[in-house]
XYZ file of C-alpha atoms in Angstrom:
569
model
C -5.822 -16.981 -5.000
C -3.649 -19.486 -3.313
C -2.254 -21.810 -5.588
C 0.093 -23.856 -3.406
C 1.764 -23.430 -0.045
C 4.930 -25.234 1.235
C 5.751 -25.390 4.952
C 8.857 -26.607 6.869
C 9.441 -26.762 10.529
C 6.253 -24.940 11.702
C 4.851 -26.076 14.776
C 4.256 -29.752 14.703
C 4.877 -29.760 10.718
C 8.173 -31.057 9.527
C 7.387 -30.692 5.725
C 4.153 -30.410 4.274
C 2.564 -29.011 0.883
C -0.966 -27.698 0.526
C -2.586 -27.248 -2.914
C -6.004 -25.964 -2.460
C -8.608 -26.323 -4.899
C -10.457 -23.351 -6.795
C -13.682 -24.036 -4.898
C -14.091 -25.529 -1.304
C -11.004 -27.111 0.185
C -11.304 -28.814 3.709
C -8.601 -29.502 6.257
C -9.546 -32.024 8.580
C -7.987 -34.263 11.578
C -8.141 -35.050 15.060
C -7.883 -32.356 17.609
C -4.280 -31.581 18.358
C -3.015 -32.678 15.304
C -1.886 -29.409 14.117
C -4.511 -28.338 11.628
C -4.354 -24.592 12.636
C -0.680 -24.422 12.041
C -1.565 -24.465 8.512
C -3.458 -21.210 8.992
C -0.405 -19.726 10.767
C 1.449 -20.272 7.536
C -1.205 -18.370 5.699
C -0.875 -15.530 8.033
C 3.049 -15.327 7.748
C 2.739 -15.278 4.135
C 0.050 -12.375 4.382
C 2.601 -10.297 6.448
C 1.478 -11.146 10.078
C 4.024 -10.737 12.876
C 6.468 -13.483 13.313
C 6.564 -15.590 16.523
C 9.467 -17.601 17.493
C 7.220 -20.068 19.305
C 5.872 -21.226 15.932
C 9.320 -22.715 15.143
C 9.386 -26.500 15.394
C 11.131 -27.550 18.534
C 14.742 -28.454 18.033
C 14.875 -26.671 14.788
C 16.583 -23.330 13.938
C 14.115 -21.849 11.716
C 10.794 -22.330 9.851
C 10.016 -21.694 6.346
C 6.618 -20.744 4.528
C 6.483 -20.548 0.751
C 3.440 -19.629 -1.232
C 2.414 -19.152 -4.752
C -0.358 -16.852 -5.245
C -2.347 -16.208 -8.520
C -4.220 -13.215 -9.879
C -2.708 -10.760 -7.408
C -3.090 -6.924 -7.921
C -0.015 -5.209 -8.884
C -0.218 -2.613 -6.033
C -1.864 -2.545 -2.754
C -1.969 -0.278 0.295
C -1.323 -1.331 4.002
C -0.061 0.802 6.739
C 0.305 -1.820 9.470
C 2.943 -4.501 9.484
C 0.260 -6.786 10.579
C -1.678 -8.583 7.737
C -5.113 -7.012 7.474
C -8.019 -9.345 8.025
C -10.554 -7.309 6.244
C -14.302 -7.960 6.438
C -15.098 -6.700 3.026
C -13.612 -5.342 -0.103
C -13.197 -1.912 1.088
C -9.568 -2.369 1.871
C -8.680 -4.099 -1.312
C -6.646 -2.238 -3.907
C -8.251 -0.091 -6.355
C -6.763 -1.377 -9.539
C -7.599 -3.876 -12.350
C -3.903 -4.591 -12.887
C -2.902 -8.146 -11.864
C 0.158 -10.475 -11.813
C -0.668 -13.924 -12.965
C 1.681 -15.337 -10.317
C 3.552 -13.957 -7.179
C 5.785 -16.233 -5.004
C 6.149 -15.412 -1.474
C 8.549 -16.798 1.198
C 8.780 -16.176 5.081
C 11.579 -17.321 7.299
C 11.274 -17.076 11.021
C 14.337 -17.985 13.003
C 14.193 -19.751 16.453
C 15.368 -16.326 17.990
C 12.420 -14.371 16.430
C 14.110 -12.681 13.451
C 12.165 -12.967 10.216
C 12.936 -12.600 6.538
C 10.528 -12.178 3.598
C 11.055 -12.141 -0.173
C 8.492 -11.295 -3.113
C 9.187 -13.110 -6.267
C 12.869 -13.492 -4.945
C 13.400 -10.172 -3.870
C 13.842 -9.084 -0.325
C 10.742 -7.621 1.347
C 9.266 -6.909 4.607
C 6.059 -7.971 6.530
C 4.387 -4.664 5.702
C 5.046 -5.224 2.014
C 3.534 -8.660 2.188
C 0.524 -7.227 3.945
C 0.162 -4.554 1.416
C 0.579 -6.965 -1.765
C -0.735 -10.388 -0.525
C -3.192 -9.695 2.062
C -6.007 -7.933 0.342
C -6.601 -10.946 -1.847
C -7.047 -13.358 1.157
C -9.911 -13.010 3.890
C -9.047 -14.830 7.191
C -12.597 -15.331 8.804
C -11.602 -16.483 12.352
C -12.054 -15.208 15.863
C -10.326 -11.881 14.922
C -12.614 -11.349 12.139
C -15.485 -11.895 14.500
C -13.981 -9.116 16.902
C -13.970 -6.760 14.002
C -17.521 -7.376 13.164
C -18.205 -6.373 16.892
C -16.986 -2.676 16.026
C -19.802 -0.651 14.517
C -17.041 1.325 12.630
C -16.979 -1.736 10.259
C -20.613 -2.139 9.513
C -20.595 1.025 7.098
C -17.763 -0.608 5.132
C -20.004 -3.736 4.633
C -23.072 -2.033 3.517
C -21.001 0.021 1.114
C -19.270 -3.016 -0.309
C -22.538 -4.766 -0.822
C -23.854 -1.373 -2.563
C -20.982 -1.551 -4.913
C -19.321 1.640 -3.401
C -15.865 -0.201 -3.499
C -16.233 -1.153 -7.189
C -15.218 1.569 -9.768
C -17.946 2.166 -12.409
C -20.956 1.744 -10.184
C -23.565 4.660 -9.045
C -22.463 3.837 -5.547
C -18.896 4.339 -6.119
C -19.316 7.548 -7.996
C -21.453 9.025 -5.153
C -19.280 8.164 -2.315
C -16.153 9.376 -4.315
C -18.109 12.726 -4.996
C -18.902 13.098 -1.427
C -15.199 12.392 -0.270
C -13.876 15.060 -2.905
C -16.466 17.612 -1.567
C -15.629 16.739 2.130
C -11.771 17.587 1.085
C -12.914 20.507 -0.513
C -14.851 21.859 2.368
C -11.858 21.180 4.809
C -9.463 23.013 2.691
C -11.939 25.906 2.199
C -12.499 26.244 6.138
C -8.887 26.038 6.779
C -8.451 28.836 4.313
C -11.033 30.811 5.991
C -9.382 30.232 9.352
C -5.867 31.342 8.110
C -7.230 34.494 6.481
C -8.963 35.544 9.747
C -5.956 34.721 12.027
C -3.828 36.678 9.450
C -6.199 39.628 9.625
C -6.005 39.589 13.216
C -2.239 39.688 13.167
C -0.526 41.556 15.922
C 1.165 45.059 14.965
C 4.547 43.678 16.083
C 4.012 40.473 13.471
C 2.876 43.314 10.989
C 5.942 45.338 11.531
C 8.024 42.209 11.035
C 6.322 41.355 7.829
C 7.006 45.003 6.523
C 10.628 44.698 7.458
C 11.083 41.427 5.667
C 9.777 42.823 2.589
C 11.607 46.072 2.725
C 14.751 44.115 3.559
C 14.631 41.570 0.806
C 13.151 44.232 -1.535
C 16.315 46.163 -1.006
C 18.245 43.353 -2.681
C 15.438 42.070 -4.944
C 17.132 38.629 -5.577
C 16.037 36.695 -8.668
C 15.423 33.111 -8.828
C 18.732 31.284 -9.850
C 20.690 34.364 -9.483
C 22.561 33.453 -6.327
C 23.930 30.167 -7.904
C 25.050 32.157 -11.048
C 26.667 34.722 -9.097
C 28.839 32.131 -6.966
C 30.254 30.834 -10.368
C 31.030 33.828 -12.108
C 32.412 35.407 -9.127
C 34.872 32.696 -8.659
C 35.999 33.422 -12.308
C 36.153 36.987 -11.930
C 38.238 36.915 -8.708
C 40.717 34.455 -10.214
C 40.878 35.884 -13.638
C 44.458 36.643 -13.881
C 45.430 33.010 -12.784
C 42.775 31.498 -15.160
C 44.297 33.688 -18.281
C 47.938 32.861 -17.012
C 47.170 29.027 -16.940
C 45.424 29.119 -20.335
C 48.180 31.060 -22.008
C 50.681 28.663 -20.561
C 48.939 25.587 -21.833
C 48.676 27.307 -25.371
C 52.600 28.236 -25.398
C 53.503 24.692 -24.516
C 51.163 23.375 -27.224
C 51.600 25.536 -30.142
C 54.589 27.825 -29.309
C 58.090 27.399 -30.692
C 59.348 23.844 -29.914
C 55.751 23.046 -28.439
C 54.543 19.793 -28.151
C 52.645 20.078 -31.502
C 56.003 20.570 -33.508
C 57.578 17.609 -31.843
C 54.520 15.430 -32.400
C 54.640 16.349 -36.037
C 58.240 15.600 -36.279
C 57.945 12.297 -34.698
C 54.986 11.376 -36.938
C 57.117 12.380 -40.074
C 60.089 10.375 -38.973
C 57.765 7.188 -38.652
C 56.085 7.816 -42.117
C 59.392 7.846 -43.705
C 60.283 4.323 -43.023
C 56.629 2.983 -42.818
C 57.135 1.428 -46.332
C 59.766 -1.018 -44.660
C 57.401 -1.744 -41.615
C 53.755 -1.153 -41.586
C 53.621 -1.220 -37.849
C 55.543 2.098 -37.692
C 53.036 3.647 -40.189
C 50.218 2.763 -37.780
C 52.044 4.531 -35.017
C 52.428 7.509 -37.227
C 48.659 7.404 -37.931
C 48.045 7.433 -34.143
C 50.333 10.444 -33.713
C 48.476 12.407 -36.264
C 45.291 11.588 -34.379
C 46.670 12.788 -31.090
C 47.721 16.114 -32.798
C 44.280 16.646 -34.073
C 43.209 16.444 -29.960
C 46.017 18.634 -29.083
C 45.285 21.247 -31.771
C 41.584 21.537 -30.446
C 42.825 22.009 -27.034
C 45.316 24.716 -28.015
C 42.864 26.707 -29.826
C 40.266 26.517 -27.076
C 43.055 27.481 -24.545
C 44.038 30.543 -26.717
C 40.383 31.445 -27.015
C 39.851 31.330 -23.320
C 42.932 33.430 -22.719
C 41.569 36.100 -25.036
C 37.989 35.914 -23.365
C 39.090 36.748 -19.815
C 38.392 40.368 -19.302
C 39.259 41.687 -15.841
C 37.029 44.428 -14.743
C 37.904 45.756 -11.105
C 34.472 47.552 -11.115
C 32.528 44.567 -12.215
C 34.362 42.489 -9.745
C 33.466 44.879 -6.855
C 29.918 44.855 -7.822
C 29.633 41.083 -7.788
C 31.448 40.865 -4.347
C 28.973 43.597 -3.063
C 26.019 41.633 -4.474
C 27.226 38.129 -3.115
C 27.514 39.855 0.404
C 24.164 41.205 0.296
C 22.999 37.549 -0.681
C 24.962 36.243 2.228
C 23.087 38.804 4.580
C 19.801 37.448 3.440
C 20.752 33.780 3.995
C 22.027 34.462 7.510
C 18.660 35.919 8.418
C 16.048 33.992 6.618
C 18.315 31.011 5.028
C 19.965 28.621 4.967
C 18.728 28.190 1.180
C 17.457 30.932 -1.257
C 14.201 28.782 -1.223
C 13.721 29.967 2.397
C 14.464 33.662 1.557
C 11.701 33.488 -1.185
C 9.440 31.604 1.069
C 10.019 34.345 3.859
C 9.278 37.050 1.243
C 6.124 35.140 0.134
C 4.544 34.778 3.596
C 5.291 38.391 4.525
C 3.781 39.602 1.416
C 0.853 37.563 1.933
C 0.281 38.692 5.566
C 0.510 42.441 4.673
C -1.952 41.872 1.744
C -4.180 40.062 4.058
C -4.069 43.034 6.648
C -4.398 45.520 3.974
C -7.367 43.664 2.228
C -8.837 42.027 5.232
C -12.368 42.527 4.523
C -12.309 41.304 0.910
C -10.258 38.397 1.694
C -12.225 37.223 4.397
C -15.530 37.631 2.210
C -14.024 35.877 -0.636
C -12.821 32.923 1.886
C -16.439 32.873 3.369
C -17.921 32.728 0.032
C -15.792 29.744 -0.880
C -16.705 27.932 2.229
C -20.490 28.526 1.525
C -20.083 27.057 -1.886
C -18.036 24.100 -0.798
C -20.789 23.310 2.145
C -23.505 23.424 -0.506
C -21.804 21.010 -2.734
C -20.972 18.678 0.198
C -24.639 18.848 1.567
C -25.831 17.744 -2.029
C -23.306 15.121 -2.040
C -24.001 13.780 1.562
C -27.736 13.844 0.629
C -27.182 11.564 -2.396
C -24.836 9.107 -0.531
C -27.445 9.360 2.364
C -30.326 8.304 0.064
C -28.451 5.178 -1.362
C -27.488 4.000 2.086
C -30.994 4.405 3.538
C -32.451 2.574 0.362
C -29.843 -0.116 0.439
C -29.762 -0.993 4.408
C -33.204 -2.811 4.429
C -32.531 -4.697 1.563
C -28.868 -5.799 2.794
C -30.495 -6.618 5.998
C -33.089 -8.710 4.430
C -30.648 -10.761 2.416
C -28.387 -11.593 5.248
C -31.351 -12.574 7.334
C -32.286 -14.874 4.569
C -28.763 -16.493 4.716
C -28.974 -16.651 8.677
C -32.357 -18.655 8.238
C -30.340 -21.378 6.071
C -28.173 -21.470 9.066
C -30.832 -22.551 11.344
C -31.299 -19.023 12.618
C -34.839 -18.698 11.175
C -36.098 -17.006 14.295
C -33.267 -14.255 14.126
C -32.950 -11.455 12.114
C -30.260 -8.679 11.287
C -31.211 -5.113 11.115
C -29.005 -2.384 9.532
C -29.473 0.885 11.170
C -28.408 4.058 9.377
C -28.308 7.257 11.407
C -27.598 10.698 9.980
C -24.800 12.445 11.777
C -24.604 16.200 12.487
C -22.370 17.997 10.354
C -19.382 18.181 12.588
C -19.094 14.541 12.719
C -18.974 13.861 8.937
C -15.882 12.034 8.075
C -14.485 10.198 5.037
C -16.677 6.977 5.806
C -19.653 9.374 5.161
C -22.217 11.503 6.818
C -24.148 8.460 8.521
C -23.222 6.148 11.227
C -24.177 2.441 10.300
C -24.813 -0.151 12.725
C -26.058 -3.763 12.658
C -28.713 -4.683 15.108
C -29.565 -8.446 16.013
C -32.957 -9.651 17.005
C -32.450 -13.260 18.257
C -36.142 -14.213 18.057
C -39.573 -13.006 16.874
C -41.292 -10.485 18.924
C -37.842 -9.550 20.418
C -36.320 -6.190 20.381
C -33.378 -5.733 18.021
C -30.319 -4.784 20.073
C -27.069 -3.717 18.643
C -24.988 -6.820 17.339
C -22.077 -6.154 19.571
C -24.137 -6.564 22.675
C -26.169 -9.555 22.543
C -24.838 -11.980 19.840
C -23.019 -15.168 21.128
C -19.988 -16.379 19.666
C -21.507 -19.087 17.466
C -24.238 -16.579 16.453
C -21.506 -14.070 15.324
C -19.692 -16.828 13.423
C -22.976 -17.557 11.497
C -23.865 -13.991 11.031
C -20.319 -13.475 9.413
C -20.808 -16.235 7.136
C -24.293 -14.880 6.020
C -22.539 -11.477 5.231
C -19.785 -13.255 3.316
C -22.400 -15.057 1.239
C -24.469 -11.889 0.566
C -21.332 -10.000 -0.268
C -20.628 -12.648 -2.915
C -18.961 -11.216 -6.035
C -19.083 -7.617 -4.739
C -16.199 -8.730 -2.732
C -12.912 -8.193 -4.272
C -11.128 -10.776 -2.113
C -10.278 -14.020 -3.933
C -9.817 -16.531 -1.213
C -11.717 -16.843 2.198
C -10.057 -18.704 4.847
C -12.460 -20.131 7.789
C -11.268 -21.421 11.090
C -13.837 -22.159 14.007
C -16.824 -21.343 11.835
C -18.438 -24.695 12.895
C -17.641 -24.484 16.608
C -20.586 -25.865 18.639
C -22.510 -26.683 15.366
C -24.107 -30.080 14.617
C -26.984 -31.829 13.227
C -29.411 -29.925 10.939
C -27.238 -26.681 11.406
C -24.187 -28.665 10.179
C -25.795 -29.561 6.929
C -27.034 -25.944 6.510
C -23.645 -24.628 7.231
C -22.057 -27.077 4.742
C -24.540 -25.982 2.059
C -23.921 -22.268 2.478
C -20.056 -22.968 2.470
C -20.419 -24.684 -0.744
C -22.493 -21.765 -2.250
C -19.864 -19.512 -1.170
C -17.186 -21.593 -2.926
C -19.124 -20.818 -6.278
C -17.815 -17.148 -6.165
C -14.486 -17.591 -3.917
C -11.904 -19.834 -3.313
C -12.749 -21.209 0.188
C -10.332 -22.858 2.647
C -12.185 -24.421 5.663
C -10.618 -26.127 8.942
C -13.525 -28.300 10.101
C -14.672 -30.931 12.243
C -18.023 -31.543 10.507
C -18.310 -34.523 8.064
C -21.169 -32.754 6.417
C -18.759 -29.947 5.346
C -16.024 -32.357 4.449
C -18.184 -34.158 1.966
C -18.968 -30.990 0.181
C -15.296 -30.162 -0.600
C -13.661 -30.453 -4.092
C -10.516 -30.873 -2.480
C -9.862 -32.489 1.066
C -6.613 -32.760 3.136
C -6.254 -34.621 6.293
C -3.717 -33.523 9.142
C -2.573 -36.774 10.990
C -0.272 -37.309 13.682
C 2.906 -39.305 12.411
C 2.615 -41.827 15.164
C 2.118 -42.441 18.874
C 4.390 -40.253 21.047
C 6.001 -38.647 17.848
C 5.525 -34.876 17.996
C 4.969 -34.604 14.287
C 2.169 -34.294 11.977
C 1.910 -35.188 8.215
C -0.594 -33.533 5.575
C -2.003 -35.736 3.266
C -4.599 -35.279 0.162
C -7.102 -37.897 0.445
C -9.275 -39.241 -2.364
C -11.350 -42.462 -2.795
C -11.390 -45.002 -0.063
C -8.844 -43.009 2.009
C -11.338 -40.094 2.106
C -14.336 -42.474 2.897
C -12.213 -43.567 6.009
C -11.563 -39.980 6.991
C -15.266 -39.045 6.876
C -16.140 -42.180 8.482
C -13.634 -41.308 11.361
C -15.215 -37.580 11.553
C -18.680 -39.363 11.827
C -18.093 -41.909 14.656
C -14.468 -41.606 15.981
C -13.590 -44.915 14.085
C -13.881 -46.589 10.702
C -16.587 -49.127 11.510
C -18.477 -50.800 8.579
C -21.624 -48.809 9.491
C -19.447 -45.480 9.565
C -17.898 -46.349 6.396
C -21.148 -47.072 4.557
C -22.737 -43.847 6.097
C -19.647 -41.834 4.792
C -20.075 -43.454 1.098
C -23.557 -42.539 0.970
C -22.728 -38.879 1.977
C -19.981 -38.501 -0.511
C -22.353 -40.167 -3.346
C -25.054 -37.718 -2.688
C -22.679 -34.839 -3.309
C -21.922 -36.127 -6.615
């Protein structure tokens, strides 16, 4: 949910702060005042691409800051553009949420963009992944997505509860997707076995050579690395022993360092009674002697442990040479050698046991397909049952929006097995019937822009609490709307605000009076390229509603505005 947005130097806005309410918040103002600039700010915070043209003229950069509440801890997004999702299907599947997340976005006049999440550097993709799934932008782009039949199955599934953990529909869809993945893996394994069994004689000869060549050396895991270390010591055994002996002699031999150290310590101890500082130095020398004694003893033991064995050295050198030969042919790492051996072994085994392996793979495919068919049938039954009920509820909401003669149909068609995908074994498409007695045709072909806008709003209302999105932002939802339709539209938006935070840019007084929070975007003055954003209450709000009704604040318009606002209390 949006808690607060602060904008600087964006389009006509020099500095503005928006604090939406938890219910319905409206943005009003004269045409050209810059209402949509605030939506641009929201989009930037959701990860939309930066546009240098959005920077206020004469400024070096724009800054958008936002505080969002109840944000999921993790979310997924593949695009650098903020996803404007139609439904909850793209929302992150997690119940873990942060109480507050602060986002900032800076865009310079030369088009460079910087972003931050809770004070840490981020990029647009991270904003889209983290913040965008909580906010739904229901504008022209959303209507364009509604025109894509591929999104219709997501809407139906969201209404069924398929995107909400713990529901029957979610379990059913998850079972289908898991079965589909298992069937794909089984089919891929069958294809691999069949292709391997048909390997050419040259491929088989090469595999047998690989097994024989590597088998001659018979490398063990970790042996090469251990051999490199031990051989280095074996080849330099004499030098290592000599160095250890020299260190031991220098420390513990006649007139060695330890004798000198003890002599020095005793000299200081003899006069420590006259100066305690010298006693401390003597103590330090004794502690140093303990360390040197340990080193001396270890050097002696190391010297005695060195065993130069020419035969063992020759064996290790020959063994390393064999390993290097394998690495030259199948390397560069020993892991590659082992992988080549395993692949060759698998190919030879497949050819030798081709019939049995193919039969086993085919049985696995048959079993996976049976499980998939059962899961698909279960999902299909749920969708076929849900589709008419979903369409009926959307149609009822359309009637509230003065579309009583129109209807939505949700058509579910079973697909042939070859066309099944992760979305399901059916194609779902919405059909629109503009009037009684008229034939329903695909929504993408016959609905007008205004009709699409109202159908979209009806769908949002029907999704209601099933939608995991917290905030809905509407732009142009009231384009071309007036009269009784405006009143109905306002009532529907008010209903939607009982389950979501709703932010609407509107020119309709009927919508404005329904809001719990009302902001006005105004021009700073004549011939001044700047707008201000003001929260209006009391008489200021009355004056704005009157302007929306008649274009000016006449006594009649003011009285009408007061009455409309009073009726909403």
